[in-house]
mmCIF file of C-alpha atoms in Angstrom:
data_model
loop_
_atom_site.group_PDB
_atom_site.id
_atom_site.type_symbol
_atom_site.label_atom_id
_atom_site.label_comp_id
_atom_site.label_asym_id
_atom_site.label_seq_id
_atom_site.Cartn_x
_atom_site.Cartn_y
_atom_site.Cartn_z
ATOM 1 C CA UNK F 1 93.869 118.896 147.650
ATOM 2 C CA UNK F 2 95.177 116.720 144.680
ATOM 3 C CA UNK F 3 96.622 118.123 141.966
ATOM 4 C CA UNK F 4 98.853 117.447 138.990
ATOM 5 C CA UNK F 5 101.443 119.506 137.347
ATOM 6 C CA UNK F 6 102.594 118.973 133.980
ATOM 7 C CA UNK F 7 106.340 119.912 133.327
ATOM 8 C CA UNK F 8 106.033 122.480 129.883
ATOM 9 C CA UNK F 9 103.504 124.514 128.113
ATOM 10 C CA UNK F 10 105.150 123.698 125.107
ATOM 11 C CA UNK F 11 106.909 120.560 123.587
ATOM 12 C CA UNK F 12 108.123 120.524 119.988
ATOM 13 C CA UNK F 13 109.423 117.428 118.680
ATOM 14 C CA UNK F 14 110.447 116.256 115.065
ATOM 15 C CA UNK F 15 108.250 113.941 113.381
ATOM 16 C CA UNK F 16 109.293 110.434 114.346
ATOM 17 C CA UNK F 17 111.320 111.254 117.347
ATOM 18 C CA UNK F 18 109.580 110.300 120.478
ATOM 19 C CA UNK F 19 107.107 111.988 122.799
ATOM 20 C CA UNK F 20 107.923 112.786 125.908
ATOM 21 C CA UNK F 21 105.294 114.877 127.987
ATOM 22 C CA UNK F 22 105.840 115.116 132.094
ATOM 23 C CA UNK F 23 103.140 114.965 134.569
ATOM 24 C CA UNK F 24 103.525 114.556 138.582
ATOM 25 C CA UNK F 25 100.504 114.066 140.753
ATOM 26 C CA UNK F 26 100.526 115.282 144.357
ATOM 27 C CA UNK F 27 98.995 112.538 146.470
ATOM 28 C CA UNK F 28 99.759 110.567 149.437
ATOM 29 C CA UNK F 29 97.792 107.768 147.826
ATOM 30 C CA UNK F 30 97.790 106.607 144.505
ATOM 31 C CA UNK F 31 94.624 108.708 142.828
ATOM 32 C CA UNK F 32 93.263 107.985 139.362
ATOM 33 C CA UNK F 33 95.241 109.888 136.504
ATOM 34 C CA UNK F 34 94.383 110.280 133.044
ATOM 35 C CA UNK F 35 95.585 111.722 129.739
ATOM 36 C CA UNK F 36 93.376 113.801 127.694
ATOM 37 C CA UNK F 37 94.372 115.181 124.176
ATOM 38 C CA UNK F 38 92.445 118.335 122.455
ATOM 39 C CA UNK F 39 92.562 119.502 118.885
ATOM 40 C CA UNK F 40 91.791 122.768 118.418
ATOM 41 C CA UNK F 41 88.022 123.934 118.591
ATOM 42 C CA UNK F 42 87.489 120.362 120.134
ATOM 43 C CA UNK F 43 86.184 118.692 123.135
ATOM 44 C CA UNK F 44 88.352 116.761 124.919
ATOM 45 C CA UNK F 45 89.721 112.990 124.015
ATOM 46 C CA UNK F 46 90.629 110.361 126.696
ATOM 47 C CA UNK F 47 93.808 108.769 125.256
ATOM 48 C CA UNK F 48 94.341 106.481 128.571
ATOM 49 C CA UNK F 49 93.842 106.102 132.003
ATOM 50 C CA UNK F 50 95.399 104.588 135.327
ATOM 51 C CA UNK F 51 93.429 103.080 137.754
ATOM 52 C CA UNK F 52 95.842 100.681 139.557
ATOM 53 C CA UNK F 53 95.444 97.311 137.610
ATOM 54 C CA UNK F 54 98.428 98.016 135.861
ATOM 55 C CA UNK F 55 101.582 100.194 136.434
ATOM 56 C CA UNK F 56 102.053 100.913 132.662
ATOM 57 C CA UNK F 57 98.981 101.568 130.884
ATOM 58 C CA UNK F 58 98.877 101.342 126.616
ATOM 59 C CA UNK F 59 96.488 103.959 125.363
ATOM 60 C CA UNK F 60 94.953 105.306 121.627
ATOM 61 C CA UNK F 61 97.064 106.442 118.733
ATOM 62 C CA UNK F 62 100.235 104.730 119.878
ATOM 63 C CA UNK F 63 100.752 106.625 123.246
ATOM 64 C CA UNK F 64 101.411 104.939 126.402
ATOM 65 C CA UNK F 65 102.085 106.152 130.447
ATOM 66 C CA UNK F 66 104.003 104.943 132.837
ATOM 67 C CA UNK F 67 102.823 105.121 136.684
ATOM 68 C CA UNK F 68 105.959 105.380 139.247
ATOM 69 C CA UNK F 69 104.934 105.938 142.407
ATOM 70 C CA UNK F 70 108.129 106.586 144.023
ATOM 71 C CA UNK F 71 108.449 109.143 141.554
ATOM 72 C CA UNK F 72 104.668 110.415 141.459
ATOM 73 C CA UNK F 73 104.686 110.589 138.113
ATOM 74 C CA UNK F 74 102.707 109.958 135.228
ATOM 75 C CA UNK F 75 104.625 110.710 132.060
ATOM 76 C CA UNK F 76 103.129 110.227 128.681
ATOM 77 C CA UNK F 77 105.591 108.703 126.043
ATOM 78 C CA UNK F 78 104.679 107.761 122.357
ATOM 79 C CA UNK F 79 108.016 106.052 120.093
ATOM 80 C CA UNK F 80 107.437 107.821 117.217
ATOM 81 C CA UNK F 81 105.880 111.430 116.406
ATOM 82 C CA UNK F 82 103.162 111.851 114.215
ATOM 83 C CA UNK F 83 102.118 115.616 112.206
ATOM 84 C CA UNK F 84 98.975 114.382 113.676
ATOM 85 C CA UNK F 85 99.849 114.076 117.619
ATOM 86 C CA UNK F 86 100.081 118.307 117.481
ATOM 87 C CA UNK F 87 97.642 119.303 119.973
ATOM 88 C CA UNK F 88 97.101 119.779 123.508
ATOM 89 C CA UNK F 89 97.216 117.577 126.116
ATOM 90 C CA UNK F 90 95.939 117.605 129.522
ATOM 91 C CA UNK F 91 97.301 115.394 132.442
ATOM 92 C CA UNK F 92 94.343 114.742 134.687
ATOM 93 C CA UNK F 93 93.458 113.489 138.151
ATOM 94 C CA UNK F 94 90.355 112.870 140.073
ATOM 95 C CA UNK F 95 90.550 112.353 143.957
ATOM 96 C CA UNK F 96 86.534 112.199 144.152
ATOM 97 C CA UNK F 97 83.725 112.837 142.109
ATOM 98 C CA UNK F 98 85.130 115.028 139.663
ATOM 99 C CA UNK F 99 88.633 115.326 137.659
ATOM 100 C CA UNK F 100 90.626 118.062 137.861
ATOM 101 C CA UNK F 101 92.918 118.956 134.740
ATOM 102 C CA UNK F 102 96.468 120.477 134.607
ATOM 103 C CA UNK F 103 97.389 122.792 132.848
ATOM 104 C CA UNK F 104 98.399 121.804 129.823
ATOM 105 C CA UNK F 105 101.236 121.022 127.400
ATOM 106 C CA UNK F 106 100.808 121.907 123.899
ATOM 107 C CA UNK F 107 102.733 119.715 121.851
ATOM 108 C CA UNK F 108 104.470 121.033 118.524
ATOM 109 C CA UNK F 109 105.857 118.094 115.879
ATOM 110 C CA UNK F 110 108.396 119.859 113.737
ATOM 111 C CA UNK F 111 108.624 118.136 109.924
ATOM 112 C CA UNK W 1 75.673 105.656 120.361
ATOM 113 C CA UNK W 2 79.240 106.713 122.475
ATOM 114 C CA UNK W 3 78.727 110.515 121.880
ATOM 115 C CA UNK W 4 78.423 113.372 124.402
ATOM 116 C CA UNK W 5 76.191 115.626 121.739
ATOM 117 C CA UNK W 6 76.083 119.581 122.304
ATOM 118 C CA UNK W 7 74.051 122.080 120.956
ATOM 119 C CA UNK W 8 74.296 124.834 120.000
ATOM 120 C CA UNK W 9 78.201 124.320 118.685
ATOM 121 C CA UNK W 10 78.167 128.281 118.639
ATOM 122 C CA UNK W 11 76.276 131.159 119.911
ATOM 123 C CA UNK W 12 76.486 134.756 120.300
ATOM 124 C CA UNK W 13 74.101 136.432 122.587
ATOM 125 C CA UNK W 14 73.688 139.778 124.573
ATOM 126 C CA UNK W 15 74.193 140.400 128.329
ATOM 127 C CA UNK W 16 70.482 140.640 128.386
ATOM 128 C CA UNK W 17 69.339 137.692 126.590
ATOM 129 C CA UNK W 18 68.168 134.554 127.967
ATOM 130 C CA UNK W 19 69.763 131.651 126.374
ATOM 131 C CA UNK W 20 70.358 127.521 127.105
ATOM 132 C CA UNK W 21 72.702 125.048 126.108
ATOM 133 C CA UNK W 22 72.095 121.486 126.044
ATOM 134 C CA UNK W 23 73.789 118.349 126.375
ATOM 135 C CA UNK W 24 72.862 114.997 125.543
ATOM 136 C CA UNK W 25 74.343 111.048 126.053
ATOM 137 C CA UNK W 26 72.603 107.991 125.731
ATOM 138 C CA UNK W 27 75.772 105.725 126.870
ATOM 139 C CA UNK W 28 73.143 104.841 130.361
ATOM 140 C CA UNK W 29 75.928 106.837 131.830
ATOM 141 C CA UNK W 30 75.041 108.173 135.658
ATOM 142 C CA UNK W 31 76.698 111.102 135.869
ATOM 143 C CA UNK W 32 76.968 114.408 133.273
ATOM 144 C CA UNK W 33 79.271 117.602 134.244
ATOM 145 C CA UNK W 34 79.642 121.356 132.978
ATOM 146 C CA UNK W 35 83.091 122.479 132.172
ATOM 147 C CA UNK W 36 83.998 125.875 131.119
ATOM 148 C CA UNK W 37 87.182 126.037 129.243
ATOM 149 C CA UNK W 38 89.121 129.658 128.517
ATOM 150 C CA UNK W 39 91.297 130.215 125.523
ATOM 151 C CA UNK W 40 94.754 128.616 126.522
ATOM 152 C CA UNK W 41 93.457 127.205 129.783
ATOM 153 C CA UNK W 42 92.446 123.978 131.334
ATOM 154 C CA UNK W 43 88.803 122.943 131.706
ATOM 155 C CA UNK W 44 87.375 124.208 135.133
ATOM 156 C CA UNK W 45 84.427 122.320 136.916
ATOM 157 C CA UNK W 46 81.079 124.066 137.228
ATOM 158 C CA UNK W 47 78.756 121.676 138.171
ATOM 159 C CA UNK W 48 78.448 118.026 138.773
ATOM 160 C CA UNK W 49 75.343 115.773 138.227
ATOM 161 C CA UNK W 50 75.090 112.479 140.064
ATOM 162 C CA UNK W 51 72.115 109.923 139.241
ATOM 163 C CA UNK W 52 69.872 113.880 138.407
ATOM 164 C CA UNK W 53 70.871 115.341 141.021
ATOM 165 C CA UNK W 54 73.240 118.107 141.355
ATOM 166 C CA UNK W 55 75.854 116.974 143.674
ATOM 167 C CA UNK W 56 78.975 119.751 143.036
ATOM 168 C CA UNK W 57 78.161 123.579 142.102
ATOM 169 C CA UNK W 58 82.104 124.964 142.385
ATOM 170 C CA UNK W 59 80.396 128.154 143.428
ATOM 171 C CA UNK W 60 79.145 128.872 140.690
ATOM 172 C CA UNK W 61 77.681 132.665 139.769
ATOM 173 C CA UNK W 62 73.798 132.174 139.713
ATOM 174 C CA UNK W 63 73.480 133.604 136.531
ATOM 175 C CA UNK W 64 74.481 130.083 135.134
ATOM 176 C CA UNK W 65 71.597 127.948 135.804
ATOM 177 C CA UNK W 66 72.246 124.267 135.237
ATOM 178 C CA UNK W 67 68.956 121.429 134.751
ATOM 179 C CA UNK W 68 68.938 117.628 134.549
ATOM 180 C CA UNK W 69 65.659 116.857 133.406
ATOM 181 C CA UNK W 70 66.526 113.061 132.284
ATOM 182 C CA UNK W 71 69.392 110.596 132.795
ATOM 183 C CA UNK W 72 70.505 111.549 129.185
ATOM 184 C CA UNK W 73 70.180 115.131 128.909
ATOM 185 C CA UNK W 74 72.127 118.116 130.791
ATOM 186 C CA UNK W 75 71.225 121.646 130.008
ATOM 187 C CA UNK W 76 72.858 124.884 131.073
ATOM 188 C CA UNK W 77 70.468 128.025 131.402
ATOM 189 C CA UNK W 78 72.198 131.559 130.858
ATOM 190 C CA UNK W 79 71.161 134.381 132.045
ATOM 191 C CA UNK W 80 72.388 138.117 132.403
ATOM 192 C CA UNK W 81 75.857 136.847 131.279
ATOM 193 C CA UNK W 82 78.767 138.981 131.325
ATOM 194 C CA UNK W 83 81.593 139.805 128.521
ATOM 195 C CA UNK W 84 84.184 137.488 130.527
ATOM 196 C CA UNK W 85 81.568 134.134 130.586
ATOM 197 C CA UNK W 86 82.930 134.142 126.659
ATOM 198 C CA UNK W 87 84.159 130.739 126.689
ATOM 199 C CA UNK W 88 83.744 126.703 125.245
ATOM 200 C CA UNK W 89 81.412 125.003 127.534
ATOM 201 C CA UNK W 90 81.862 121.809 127.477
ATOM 202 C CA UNK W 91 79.749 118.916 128.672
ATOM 203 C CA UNK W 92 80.735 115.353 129.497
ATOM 204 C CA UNK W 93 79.430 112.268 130.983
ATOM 205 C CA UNK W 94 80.354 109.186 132.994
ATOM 206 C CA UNK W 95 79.508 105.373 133.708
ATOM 207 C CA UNK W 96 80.822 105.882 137.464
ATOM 208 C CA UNK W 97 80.032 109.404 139.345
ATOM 209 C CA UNK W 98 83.697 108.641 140.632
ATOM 210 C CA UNK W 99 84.817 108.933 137.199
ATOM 211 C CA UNK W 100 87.228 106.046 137.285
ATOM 212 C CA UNK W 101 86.390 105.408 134.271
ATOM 213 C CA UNK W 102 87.423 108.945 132.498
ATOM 214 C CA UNK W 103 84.642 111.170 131.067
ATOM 215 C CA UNK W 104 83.671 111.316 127.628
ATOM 216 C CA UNK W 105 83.343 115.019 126.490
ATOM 217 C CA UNK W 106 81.644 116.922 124.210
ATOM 218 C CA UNK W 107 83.039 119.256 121.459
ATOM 219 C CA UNK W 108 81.682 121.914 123.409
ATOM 220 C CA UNK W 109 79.697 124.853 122.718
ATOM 221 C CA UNK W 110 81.459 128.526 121.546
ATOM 222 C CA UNK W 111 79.881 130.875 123.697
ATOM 223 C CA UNK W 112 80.671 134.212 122.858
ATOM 224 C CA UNK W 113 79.153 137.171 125.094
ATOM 225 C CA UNK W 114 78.118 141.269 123.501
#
């Protein structure tokens, strides 16, 4: 079954240093993959999404990901940290009708 | 309208009580989805609906009851709920029942269980 695994249940950062959150996908063929962020007591916000037209894909609030599939990766990478980017942030893949989260990463950004 | 809207945003209820929570989207999207989300944990599947009909129950305990009586609306009927179902449910919709697309969620209702 597909599955993703995100590298760290915690991140902390300073603000303006970059972002650097890890995600690798288990599939023998490239599957959809998304990022999701989550503020607390919140539903969930897509922030991007890969779906093969492009191997780097730009998403909201300044973040972007990078698809490498030699790698199976998915790593989501912003320049500069915001006190606003704290939250959590799910990598996400769907191999049929239905996406299936990882775990998590909550992401600290230190002043 | 690009809102997934739930209601109740909390509720407290008794392992007796009868209770529903509803969902609604009027994006034309085709497919809607349950999620049930623990403190600190992912969101887990419950059940998937595809053009109103249910096509995924992830084996579900029958004391969660889910409904599609529209295109745009998604309810979840509770029943005889347990301490442990204290969770966010959270609801989300689709264009594509593929979900290429991504979901757009909810913020979820608070469900806590006496």
């Amino acid at each position: 079954a597909q599955s993703v695994t995100q590298l760290g249940s915690h991140v902390s950062v300073s603000e303006g240093a970059l972002v650097l959150l890890r995600c690798n996908y288990s599939s023998s063929v490239p599957p959809y993959l998304f990022w999701y962020v989550q503020y607390p007591n919140q539903g969930l916000q897509l922030l991007l999404k890969y779906t093969s037209a492009a191997t780097l894909v730009k998403g909201i609030n300044g973040f972007e990901a990078e698809f490498k599939k030699s790698e199976t990766s998915f790593h989501l990478t912003k320049p500069s940290a915001h006190m606003s980017d704290a939250a959590e942030y799910f990598c996400a893949v769907s191999p049929d009708d239905k996406i299936i989260f990882g775990k998590g990463t909550r992401l600290h950004i230190l002043p | 309208d690009t809102e997934v809207t739930q209601t109740p945003k909390h509720l407290v209820m008794g392992m007796t009580n009868k209770k529903s929570l509803k969902c609604e989207q009027h994006m034309g999207h085709r497919a809607m989805y349950w999620y049930k989300q623990k403190a600190k944990k992912p969101p887990e599947l419950m059940f998937v609906y595809s053009y109103e009909k249910l096509s995924i129950n992830e084996s579900v305990p029958s004391r969660f009851s889910p409904e599609c009586p529209n295109s745009s609306l998604l309810n979840l009927h509770l029943h005889a709920l347990q301490p442990e179902d204290s969770a966010l449910y959270l609801c989300a919709s689709s264009q594509d029942p593929g979900g290429a697309d991504g979901y757009t969620f909810g913020s979820g209702t608070r469900l806590t269980v006496v």
